[in-house]
Short mmCIF file of C-alpha atoms and ligand atoms in Angstrom, two decimals:
data_model
loop_
_atom_site.label_atom_id
_atom_site.label_comp_id
_atom_site.label_asym_id
_atom_site.label_seq_id
_atom_site.Cartn_x
_atom_site.Cartn_y
_atom_site.Cartn_z
CA MET A 1426 -41.64 -66.34 167.91
CA ILE A 1427 -38.21 -68.06 166.72
CA SER A 1428 -35.39 -66.30 164.86
CA ILE A 1429 -32.21 -67.55 163.53
CA ARG A 1430 -29.16 -65.81 163.17
CA PRO A 1431 -25.41 -66.86 162.98
CA ALA A 1432 -23.93 -68.56 166.28
CA CYS A 1433 -21.40 -66.64 168.20
CA ALA A 1434 -18.73 -67.23 170.80
CA ASP A 1435 -21.07 -65.24 173.64
CA ASP A 1436 -23.38 -68.78 172.56
CA ALA A 1437 -21.24 -71.45 173.67
CA VAL A 1438 -22.59 -71.29 177.62
CA ALA A 1439 -26.10 -71.72 175.85
CA LEU A 1440 -24.93 -74.54 173.19
CA ASN A 1441 -23.17 -76.80 176.06
CA ARG A 1442 -26.41 -77.01 178.24
CA ILE A 1443 -28.23 -78.11 175.22
CA TYR A 1444 -25.46 -80.70 174.33
CA ASN A 1445 -25.48 -81.85 177.76
CA GLN A 1446 -29.41 -82.51 178.17
CA PRO A 1447 -29.27 -86.16 178.11
CA SER A 1448 -32.20 -86.53 175.86
CA VAL A 1449 -30.65 -84.72 173.08
CA ARG A 1450 -27.43 -86.18 173.99
CA ARG A 1451 -28.68 -89.47 173.29
CA PHE A 1452 -29.21 -88.48 169.61
CA THR A 1453 -26.43 -86.77 169.37
CA CYS A 1454 -22.48 -87.68 169.39
CA ALA A 1455 -21.85 -86.50 172.43
CA LEU A 1456 -20.24 -86.92 175.92
CA PRO A 1457 -21.47 -87.11 178.76
CA PHE A 1458 -20.32 -84.16 180.84
CA THR A 1459 -18.96 -81.96 177.37
CA SER A 1460 -17.23 -79.09 178.94
CA LEU A 1461 -17.38 -75.44 178.21
CA ALA A 1462 -13.87 -75.16 177.05
CA ARG A 1463 -14.90 -77.96 174.33
CA THR A 1464 -17.57 -75.87 173.05
CA GLN A 1465 -15.96 -72.73 172.81
CA ALA A 1466 -13.17 -74.22 170.93
CA VAL A 1467 -15.49 -75.51 168.56
CA LEU A 1468 -17.29 -72.28 168.48
CA ALA A 1469 -14.19 -70.32 168.24
CA ASP A 1470 -12.15 -72.88 165.07
CA GLU A 1471 -14.67 -72.46 162.20
CA THR A 1472 -12.56 -73.44 159.31
CA ALA A 1473 -14.33 -76.86 159.33
CA THR A 1474 -17.74 -75.25 159.26
CA HIS A 1475 -19.78 -73.73 156.19
CA ALA A 1476 -22.47 -72.38 158.60
CA ARG A 1477 -23.34 -73.00 161.76
CA LEU A 1478 -27.10 -70.99 162.67
CA VAL A 1479 -29.11 -70.96 166.56
CA ALA A 1480 -32.63 -70.30 167.01
CA CYS A 1481 -33.85 -67.81 169.33
CA GLY A 1482 -36.98 -67.47 171.18
CA ALA A 1483 -38.84 -64.82 171.69
CA ASP A 1484 -36.53 -63.28 174.48
CA GLY A 1485 -33.35 -63.92 172.95
CA GLN A 1486 -32.63 -67.45 174.53
CA VAL A 1487 -30.63 -70.23 172.16
CA LEU A 1488 -33.17 -72.86 171.49
CA GLY A 1489 -31.55 -74.94 168.47
CA GLU A 1490 -28.34 -75.10 166.38
CA ALA A 1491 -27.62 -76.23 163.38
CA SER A 1492 -24.24 -76.35 161.19
CA LEU A 1493 -23.19 -77.32 157.74
CA ARG A 1494 -19.96 -79.13 157.68
CA ARG A 1495 -17.16 -78.88 154.93
CA GLU A 1496 -15.69 -81.83 153.22
CA ALA A 1497 -11.91 -81.57 153.08
CA ASN A 1498 -11.12 -84.11 150.24
CA PRO A 1499 -11.52 -80.77 146.98
CA ARG A 1500 -12.83 -83.45 145.12
CA ARG A 1501 -15.89 -83.75 147.81
CA ALA A 1502 -16.19 -79.78 147.87
CA TYR A 1503 -19.66 -80.26 147.03
CA ALA A 1504 -20.99 -82.33 149.69
CA ALA A 1505 -21.43 -80.91 153.61
CA THR A 1506 -22.86 -83.04 156.43
CA LEU A 1507 -25.62 -81.66 158.92
CA GLY A 1508 -25.90 -81.79 162.24
CA ILE A 1509 -28.91 -80.13 164.32
CA MET A 1510 -30.24 -80.13 167.79
CA VAL A 1511 -33.09 -78.69 169.56
CA ASP A 1512 -33.63 -77.80 173.47
CA GLU A 1513 -35.20 -80.59 175.03
CA THR A 1514 -38.03 -78.27 176.47
CA ALA A 1515 -38.18 -77.00 172.95
CA GLN A 1516 -38.83 -79.76 171.02
CA ARG A 1517 -41.53 -80.27 168.25
CA GLN A 1518 -42.76 -76.81 167.69
CA GLY A 1519 -41.05 -76.42 164.54
CA ILE A 1520 -37.51 -75.11 165.65
CA GLY A 1521 -36.20 -78.33 164.09
CA SER A 1522 -37.79 -77.43 161.02
CA ALA A 1523 -36.97 -73.93 161.03
CA LEU A 1524 -32.86 -74.31 161.46
CA LEU A 1525 -33.07 -76.95 159.07
CA ALA A 1526 -35.08 -74.84 156.27
CA ALA A 1527 -32.79 -72.11 156.78
CA LEU A 1528 -29.66 -73.97 156.20
CA LEU A 1529 -30.70 -75.94 152.95
CA ASP A 1530 -31.33 -72.63 151.73
CA LEU A 1531 -27.96 -72.14 152.00
CA ALA A 1532 -26.86 -74.81 150.84
CA ASP A 1533 -28.92 -74.91 147.76
CA HIS A 1534 -29.36 -71.25 146.99
CA TRP A 1535 -25.86 -69.64 148.28
CA LEU A 1536 -23.06 -72.21 149.34
CA ASN A 1537 -23.96 -74.34 145.86
CA LEU A 1538 -23.04 -77.23 147.70
CA HIS A 1539 -25.22 -80.72 145.41
CA LYS A 1540 -25.29 -83.70 148.38
CA ILE A 1541 -25.62 -82.59 152.06
CA GLU A 1542 -25.32 -86.21 154.17
CA LEU A 1543 -25.51 -86.64 157.92
CA THR A 1544 -25.73 -90.03 160.22
CA VAL A 1545 -28.72 -89.95 162.66
CA PHE A 1546 -29.42 -93.20 165.01
CA ALA A 1547 -31.37 -95.77 163.54
CA ASN A 1548 -34.08 -95.67 166.99
CA ASN A 1549 -33.90 -91.77 166.64
CA GLU A 1550 -37.78 -91.57 164.93
CA ALA A 1551 -38.27 -87.91 165.51
CA ALA A 1552 -34.96 -86.90 163.52
CA ILE A 1553 -35.72 -89.19 160.63
CA ALA A 1554 -39.02 -87.99 160.16
CA LEU A 1555 -37.69 -84.61 160.10
CA TYR A 1556 -34.82 -85.62 157.50
CA LYS A 1557 -37.61 -87.22 155.11
CA ARG A 1558 -39.54 -84.25 155.37
CA PHE A 1559 -36.79 -82.31 154.15
CA GLY A 1560 -35.65 -84.69 150.98
CA PHE A 1561 -33.54 -86.61 152.58
CA VAL A 1562 -33.26 -90.94 152.01
CA THR A 1563 -31.91 -93.94 153.77
CA GLU A 1564 -28.48 -94.51 151.63
CA ALA A 1565 -27.33 -97.25 154.17
CA VAL A 1566 -27.60 -98.94 157.65
CA LEU A 1567 -24.31 -98.31 159.47
CA ARG A 1568 -24.41 -101.78 161.77
CA HIS A 1569 -22.79 -100.60 165.59
CA GLU A 1570 -21.73 -97.13 164.74
CA ALA A 1571 -21.58 -95.51 167.33
CA MET A 1572 -22.12 -95.79 171.79
CA GLN A 1573 -25.38 -94.73 173.24
CA GLU A 1574 -25.96 -95.37 176.63
CA GLY A 1575 -23.84 -98.43 176.87
CA VAL A 1576 -25.32 -100.08 173.89
CA LEU A 1577 -23.68 -99.86 170.67
CA ARG A 1578 -26.01 -98.57 167.72
CA ASP A 1579 -27.29 -99.20 164.42
CA ALA A 1580 -27.41 -95.61 162.30
CA LEU A 1581 -28.54 -94.37 159.22
CA ALA A 1582 -26.09 -92.42 156.77
CA MET A 1583 -28.93 -90.29 154.75
CA GLY A 1584 -28.31 -88.31 151.83
CA ARG A 1585 -30.09 -85.63 150.43
CA LEU A 1586 -28.58 -85.07 146.71
CA ARG A 1587 -29.37 -81.89 143.89
CA GLN A 1588 -31.42 -83.50 141.01
CA GLY A 1589 -29.98 -84.01 137.73
CA LEU A 1590 -26.27 -83.86 138.54
CA PRO A 1591 -24.27 -85.81 135.71
CA ARG A 1592 -23.66 -89.26 136.60
CA ASP A 1593 -20.39 -91.37 136.14
CA ALA A 1594 -19.57 -93.07 133.04
CA SER A 1595 -16.18 -92.78 132.82
CA LEU A 1596 -14.00 -95.09 131.36
CA ALA A 1597 -11.11 -96.90 133.29
CA PRO A 1598 -8.06 -95.76 132.74
CA PRO A 1599 -5.70 -97.79 130.58
CA ARG A 1600 -3.41 -100.17 132.50
CA PRO A 1601 0.42 -99.52 131.84
CA PRO A 1602 2.90 -101.67 131.77
CA GLN A 1603 3.34 -103.97 134.81
CA ALA A 1604 6.15 -103.91 136.66
CA PRO A 1605 7.66 -107.83 136.75
CA ARG A 1606 6.93 -109.47 140.20
CA ALA A 1607 9.11 -108.63 142.66
CA PRO A 1608 9.41 -108.79 146.80
CA PHE A 1609 7.88 -106.25 148.29
CA SER A 1610 8.14 -105.04 151.98
CA LEU A 1611 5.63 -103.28 154.42
CA ARG A 1612 6.85 -100.08 156.82
CA ALA A 1613 5.46 -97.53 158.46
CA PRO A 1614 6.17 -94.20 156.23
CA HIS A 1615 9.08 -91.77 156.87
CA ALA A 1616 9.23 -87.89 155.68
CA ASP A 1617 11.27 -89.13 153.07
CA ASP A 1618 8.80 -90.91 151.40
CA LEU A 1619 6.30 -88.08 151.21
CA PRO A 1620 7.14 -87.55 147.15
CA GLY A 1621 6.76 -90.91 146.49
CA LEU A 1622 3.11 -91.22 148.04
CA ALA A 1623 2.01 -87.96 146.48
CA ALA A 1624 3.05 -89.74 143.46
CA LEU A 1625 1.08 -92.86 143.89
CA CYS A 1626 -1.82 -90.79 144.88
CA SER A 1627 -1.59 -88.81 141.78
CA LEU A 1628 -1.34 -92.14 139.57
CA PRO A 1629 -4.41 -92.50 136.57
CA GLY A 1630 -5.89 -95.80 138.18
CA ILE A 1631 -5.26 -94.85 141.53
CA CYS A 1632 -7.26 -91.50 140.97
CA PHE A 1633 -9.81 -93.04 139.03
CA GLY A 1634 -10.33 -95.99 141.88
CA THR A 1635 -9.96 -94.19 144.80
CA THR A 1636 -10.12 -90.58 146.13
CA GLY A 1637 -6.95 -89.16 144.81
CA ARG A 1638 -6.20 -86.68 142.75
CA PRO A 1639 -3.62 -85.51 140.34
CA PHE A 1640 -0.51 -83.34 140.79
CA MET A 1641 -0.68 -84.32 144.73
CA THR A 1642 2.44 -82.64 146.47
CA PRO A 1643 4.37 -83.92 149.47
CA GLN A 1644 2.51 -81.13 151.34
CA ASP A 1645 -0.93 -82.92 150.64
CA VAL A 1646 0.11 -86.44 152.02
CA ALA A 1647 2.47 -85.08 155.05
CA HIS A 1648 -0.38 -86.11 157.74
CA LEU A 1649 0.48 -89.70 156.98
CA ALA A 1650 4.10 -89.63 158.69
CA ALA A 1651 3.30 -86.84 160.59
CA PRO A 1652 3.91 -88.01 164.78
CA GLU A 1653 1.11 -86.41 166.05
CA SER A 1654 -1.41 -88.11 163.19
CA ARG A 1655 -4.13 -90.23 164.45
CA ALA A 1656 -3.91 -92.33 161.15
CA HIS A 1657 -1.79 -95.53 160.90
CA ALA A 1658 -0.72 -95.75 157.60
CA ILE A 1659 1.23 -98.41 156.10
CA LEU A 1660 3.40 -98.32 153.15
CA ALA A 1661 4.42 -101.25 150.42
CA LEU A 1662 7.84 -100.92 149.22
CA SER A 1663 8.78 -102.67 146.10
CA GLY A 1664 12.31 -101.97 145.48
CA GLU A 1665 12.88 -98.37 145.99
CA VAL A 1666 9.08 -97.78 144.60
CA VAL A 1667 6.10 -96.55 147.05
CA ALA A 1668 3.48 -99.38 145.36
CA GLY A 1669 1.12 -99.10 147.99
CA LEU A 1670 -0.35 -97.85 150.81
CA ALA A 1671 -3.34 -98.30 153.20
CA VAL A 1672 -4.27 -95.91 156.52
CA LEU A 1673 -6.62 -97.26 159.27
CA THR A 1674 -8.05 -94.49 161.11
CA PRO A 1675 -9.55 -95.24 164.32
CA GLY A 1676 -12.48 -93.42 166.35
CA ARG A 1677 -12.79 -90.69 168.88
CA GLY A 1678 -16.01 -90.66 171.55
CA ARG A 1679 -18.54 -92.78 170.89
CA HIS A 1680 -16.46 -94.52 167.77
CA LEU A 1681 -13.69 -95.40 169.77
CA HIS A 1682 -14.55 -99.30 168.82
CA ALA A 1683 -14.65 -98.54 165.06
CA GLY A 1684 -12.21 -97.06 162.44
CA THR A 1685 -12.05 -96.37 158.99
CA VAL A 1686 -10.08 -97.55 156.45
CA GLU A 1687 -9.75 -94.19 154.59
CA SER A 1688 -7.01 -95.48 151.84
CA LEU A 1689 -6.06 -98.84 150.75
CA LEU A 1690 -3.84 -98.52 146.96
CA VAL A 1691 -1.64 -100.28 144.89
CA HIS A 1692 0.04 -98.69 142.23
CA ASP A 1693 -1.09 -99.21 139.16
CA ALA A 1694 2.27 -100.91 137.44
CA TYR A 1695 1.77 -102.83 140.91
CA GLN A 1696 -1.43 -104.60 140.63
CA GLY A 1697 -2.12 -108.14 141.12
CA GLN A 1698 0.94 -109.37 143.23
CA GLY A 1699 -0.49 -109.78 146.33
CA ILE A 1700 0.54 -106.36 147.51
CA GLY A 1701 -3.50 -105.64 148.24
CA ARG A 1702 -4.20 -108.50 149.83
CA ALA A 1703 -1.38 -108.21 152.12
CA LEU A 1704 -1.80 -104.21 152.86
CA LEU A 1705 -5.16 -105.08 154.32
CA SER A 1706 -4.68 -108.09 156.43
CA ALA A 1707 -2.10 -106.07 158.11
CA VAL A 1708 -4.57 -102.93 158.48
CA LEU A 1709 -7.00 -105.64 159.96
CA GLU A 1710 -4.37 -107.31 162.34
CA LEU A 1711 -3.61 -103.77 163.92
CA ALA A 1712 -7.47 -103.35 164.03
CA ASP A 1713 -7.99 -106.51 166.11
CA CYS A 1714 -5.11 -106.93 167.95
CA TRP A 1715 -3.55 -103.49 168.86
CA LEU A 1716 -6.26 -101.34 168.76
CA GLY A 1717 -9.25 -103.92 169.75
CA LEU A 1718 -11.72 -102.38 167.31
CA SER A 1719 -14.90 -104.18 166.90
CA ARG A 1720 -15.78 -102.35 163.42
CA VAL A 1721 -13.99 -101.25 160.86
CA ALA A 1722 -15.88 -99.41 157.77
CA LEU A 1723 -14.81 -98.30 154.39
CA ALA A 1724 -16.21 -96.82 151.21
CA VAL A 1725 -15.13 -97.96 147.70
CA LEU A 1726 -16.04 -96.95 144.48
CA ALA A 1727 -19.29 -99.04 143.39
CA ASP A 1728 -17.64 -100.38 139.90
CA GLN A 1729 -14.33 -101.26 141.57
CA ASP A 1730 -14.93 -104.97 141.15
CA HIS A 1731 -11.70 -106.20 142.39
CA ALA A 1732 -11.02 -104.38 145.52
CA ILE A 1733 -14.76 -105.06 146.62
CA ARG A 1734 -14.37 -108.80 146.28
CA LEU A 1735 -11.11 -108.57 147.93
CA TYR A 1736 -13.03 -107.06 151.18
CA GLU A 1737 -15.48 -109.26 150.90
CA SER A 1738 -12.81 -111.98 151.36
CA PHE A 1739 -11.78 -110.30 154.08
CA GLY A 1740 -15.77 -110.86 155.91
CA PHE A 1741 -16.77 -106.98 154.66
CA GLU A 1742 -20.10 -106.65 154.16
CA VAL A 1743 -22.57 -104.14 151.99
CA GLU A 1744 -24.28 -101.70 153.91
CA GLY A 1745 -25.82 -99.18 151.00
CA ARG A 1746 -25.03 -97.28 148.66
CA PHE A 1747 -23.76 -93.32 148.80
CA ALA A 1748 -25.17 -91.94 145.67
CA ALA A 1749 -22.93 -89.35 143.64
CA ASP A 1750 -20.15 -89.82 146.61
CA ILE A 1751 -17.27 -88.36 144.10
CA PHE A 1752 -16.40 -86.44 141.44
CA ARG A 1753 -14.73 -88.23 138.73
CA GLY A 1754 -13.50 -87.69 135.31
CA GLY A 1755 -16.01 -84.49 135.34
CA ALA A 1756 -18.84 -86.50 136.96
CA TYR A 1757 -20.39 -87.86 139.70
CA ALA A 1758 -20.00 -91.38 140.93
CA ASP A 1759 -21.62 -94.00 143.87
CA SER A 1760 -19.97 -95.67 146.24
CA LEU A 1761 -20.60 -98.37 148.57
CA ALA A 1762 -20.25 -98.40 152.43
CA MET A 1763 -18.97 -101.43 153.33
CA ALA A 1764 -17.88 -102.86 156.80
CA ARG A 1765 -16.49 -105.86 159.11
CA LEU A 1766 -17.85 -106.24 162.50
CA ARG A 1767 -16.08 -108.66 165.05
C1 LIG B 871 -34.97 -83.93 165.72
C2 LIG B 871 -34.71 -82.85 166.41
C3 LIG B 871 -33.92 -81.62 166.01
C4 LIG B 871 -36.51 -82.08 165.43
O1 LIG B 871 -36.40 -80.96 165.97
P1 LIG B 871 -37.69 -80.44 166.53
O2 LIG B 871 -37.94 -78.80 166.41
O3 LIG B 871 -38.37 -81.11 167.58
O4 LIG B 871 -38.91 -80.43 165.04
P2 LIG B 871 -40.12 -79.52 165.10
O5 LIG B 871 -40.83 -79.51 165.63
O6 LIG B 871 -39.73 -78.86 163.51
O7 LIG B 871 -40.73 -80.85 163.92
C5 LIG B 871 -40.51 -81.67 162.72
C6 LIG B 871 -40.82 -82.96 161.93
O8 LIG B 871 -40.05 -83.60 162.35
C7 LIG B 871 -40.42 -84.91 163.20
N1 LIG B 871 -40.71 -85.01 164.55
C8 LIG B 871 -40.01 -84.15 165.50
N2 LIG B 871 -40.30 -84.57 166.85
C9 LIG B 871 -40.75 -85.88 166.35
C10 LIG B 871 -41.20 -86.56 167.72
N3 LIG B 871 -40.77 -87.02 168.68
N4 LIG B 871 -41.78 -87.97 166.81
C11 LIG B 871 -42.03 -88.09 165.71
N5 LIG B 871 -42.01 -87.12 164.73
C12 LIG B 871 -41.31 -86.24 165.49
C13 LIG B 871 -42.33 -84.68 162.94
O9 LIG B 871 -42.32 -85.01 161.22
C14 LIG B 871 -42.40 -83.14 162.61
O10 LIG B 871 -43.14 -82.62 161.94
P3 LIG B 871 -44.66 -82.44 162.40
O11 LIG B 871 -44.52 -81.85 163.80
O12 LIG B 871 -45.73 -81.48 161.66
O13 LIG B 871 -45.33 -83.62 162.77
C15 LIG B 871 -34.82 -82.85 167.55
O14 LIG B 871 -35.99 -83.71 168.40
C16 LIG B 871 -33.79 -82.49 168.36
O15 LIG B 871 -33.07 -82.10 168.97
N6 LIG B 871 -33.46 -83.78 169.00
C17 LIG B 871 -32.11 -84.52 169.64
C18 LIG B 871 -30.92 -83.94 168.88
C19 LIG B 871 -31.21 -84.59 167.36
O16 LIG B 871 -31.64 -85.74 167.75
N7 LIG B 871 -30.58 -84.37 166.75
C20 LIG B 871 -30.20 -85.25 165.39
C21 LIG B 871 -29.15 -85.54 165.15
S1 LIG B 871 -28.37 -86.57 164.00
#
């Protein structure tokens, strides 16, 4: 007899024991010797979580856990990331299915989530079979995505999408008059740049082509100039104007070898001046020569032909297509998953 209930702080010891089981750890992104304090911290900080459920046996013992993580970007508020694990002594008894059914009921009928996403090691046959039974499909094969027992392994990005969502057919906004070609320089952002950065990220062409949104405030971009930020941001300046931005975020833990280009954007009026190429080149030099990353990944809206060609010219390859990856102009637009391996 299995019962499902919300996780609570007292579950930390039981969950930490499961995180540290070798056959569970192999397929999650937990590191060996995950401390109890770390597990307690995860349970204490649920601001980034929609729901965390545990499955208990007849004696009340915690045998499994599943969670849905919220998306930080409001344009992706309809999406959440799923994580799940079952005690290695209790697998293949229907616990994973029971947890997944409960979470998907929450997602579909209570949280109004339209897309559930996850990544799973490509050699995790059990989980892939489970996800397929619940309607998940493979959207991309992410090469060398994470470390698993000494080897960089591929992972599948899988998604489960609500049917009937309005699909994107929005037209690009008209290009504004172009600024005269002028020299530009690259540097790290300062706190003084935040208003210019917010204005850049809110431009119509940027919102259309990226994950920015109208009316962003300096506070929305403050993390880019914060000393404690893990993101490496590079600005392009044309005179006093913030004309471009690139952001590279290195991974953590079992993703230490991998980085993500979170943003690469050039002001609507300064495109075609070589700023994007210079920013991407700077970001990749950082990745290759200073951070030692062997995988750099990004997602690009599927209709951004210029950007896709630019990425391909630097060795990025398409790894798949994320359906309904971002809300744009009242509908849902697809992105391509791209990555460059060294
Ligand atoms: C993946 C996992 C959560 C499945 O939980 P579970 O309780 O064993 O799953 P269930 O008993 O509900 O099985 C549901 C279905 O999953 C698939 N499945 C489960 N174990 C399987 C296995 N060893 N081989 C093949 N398929 C398997 C089957 O389709 C199964 O249905 P069936 O028993 O009717 O054939 C569990 O194996 C686990 O915790 N693994 C380690 C952590 C992990 O991989 N987490 C996911 C990271 S993305």
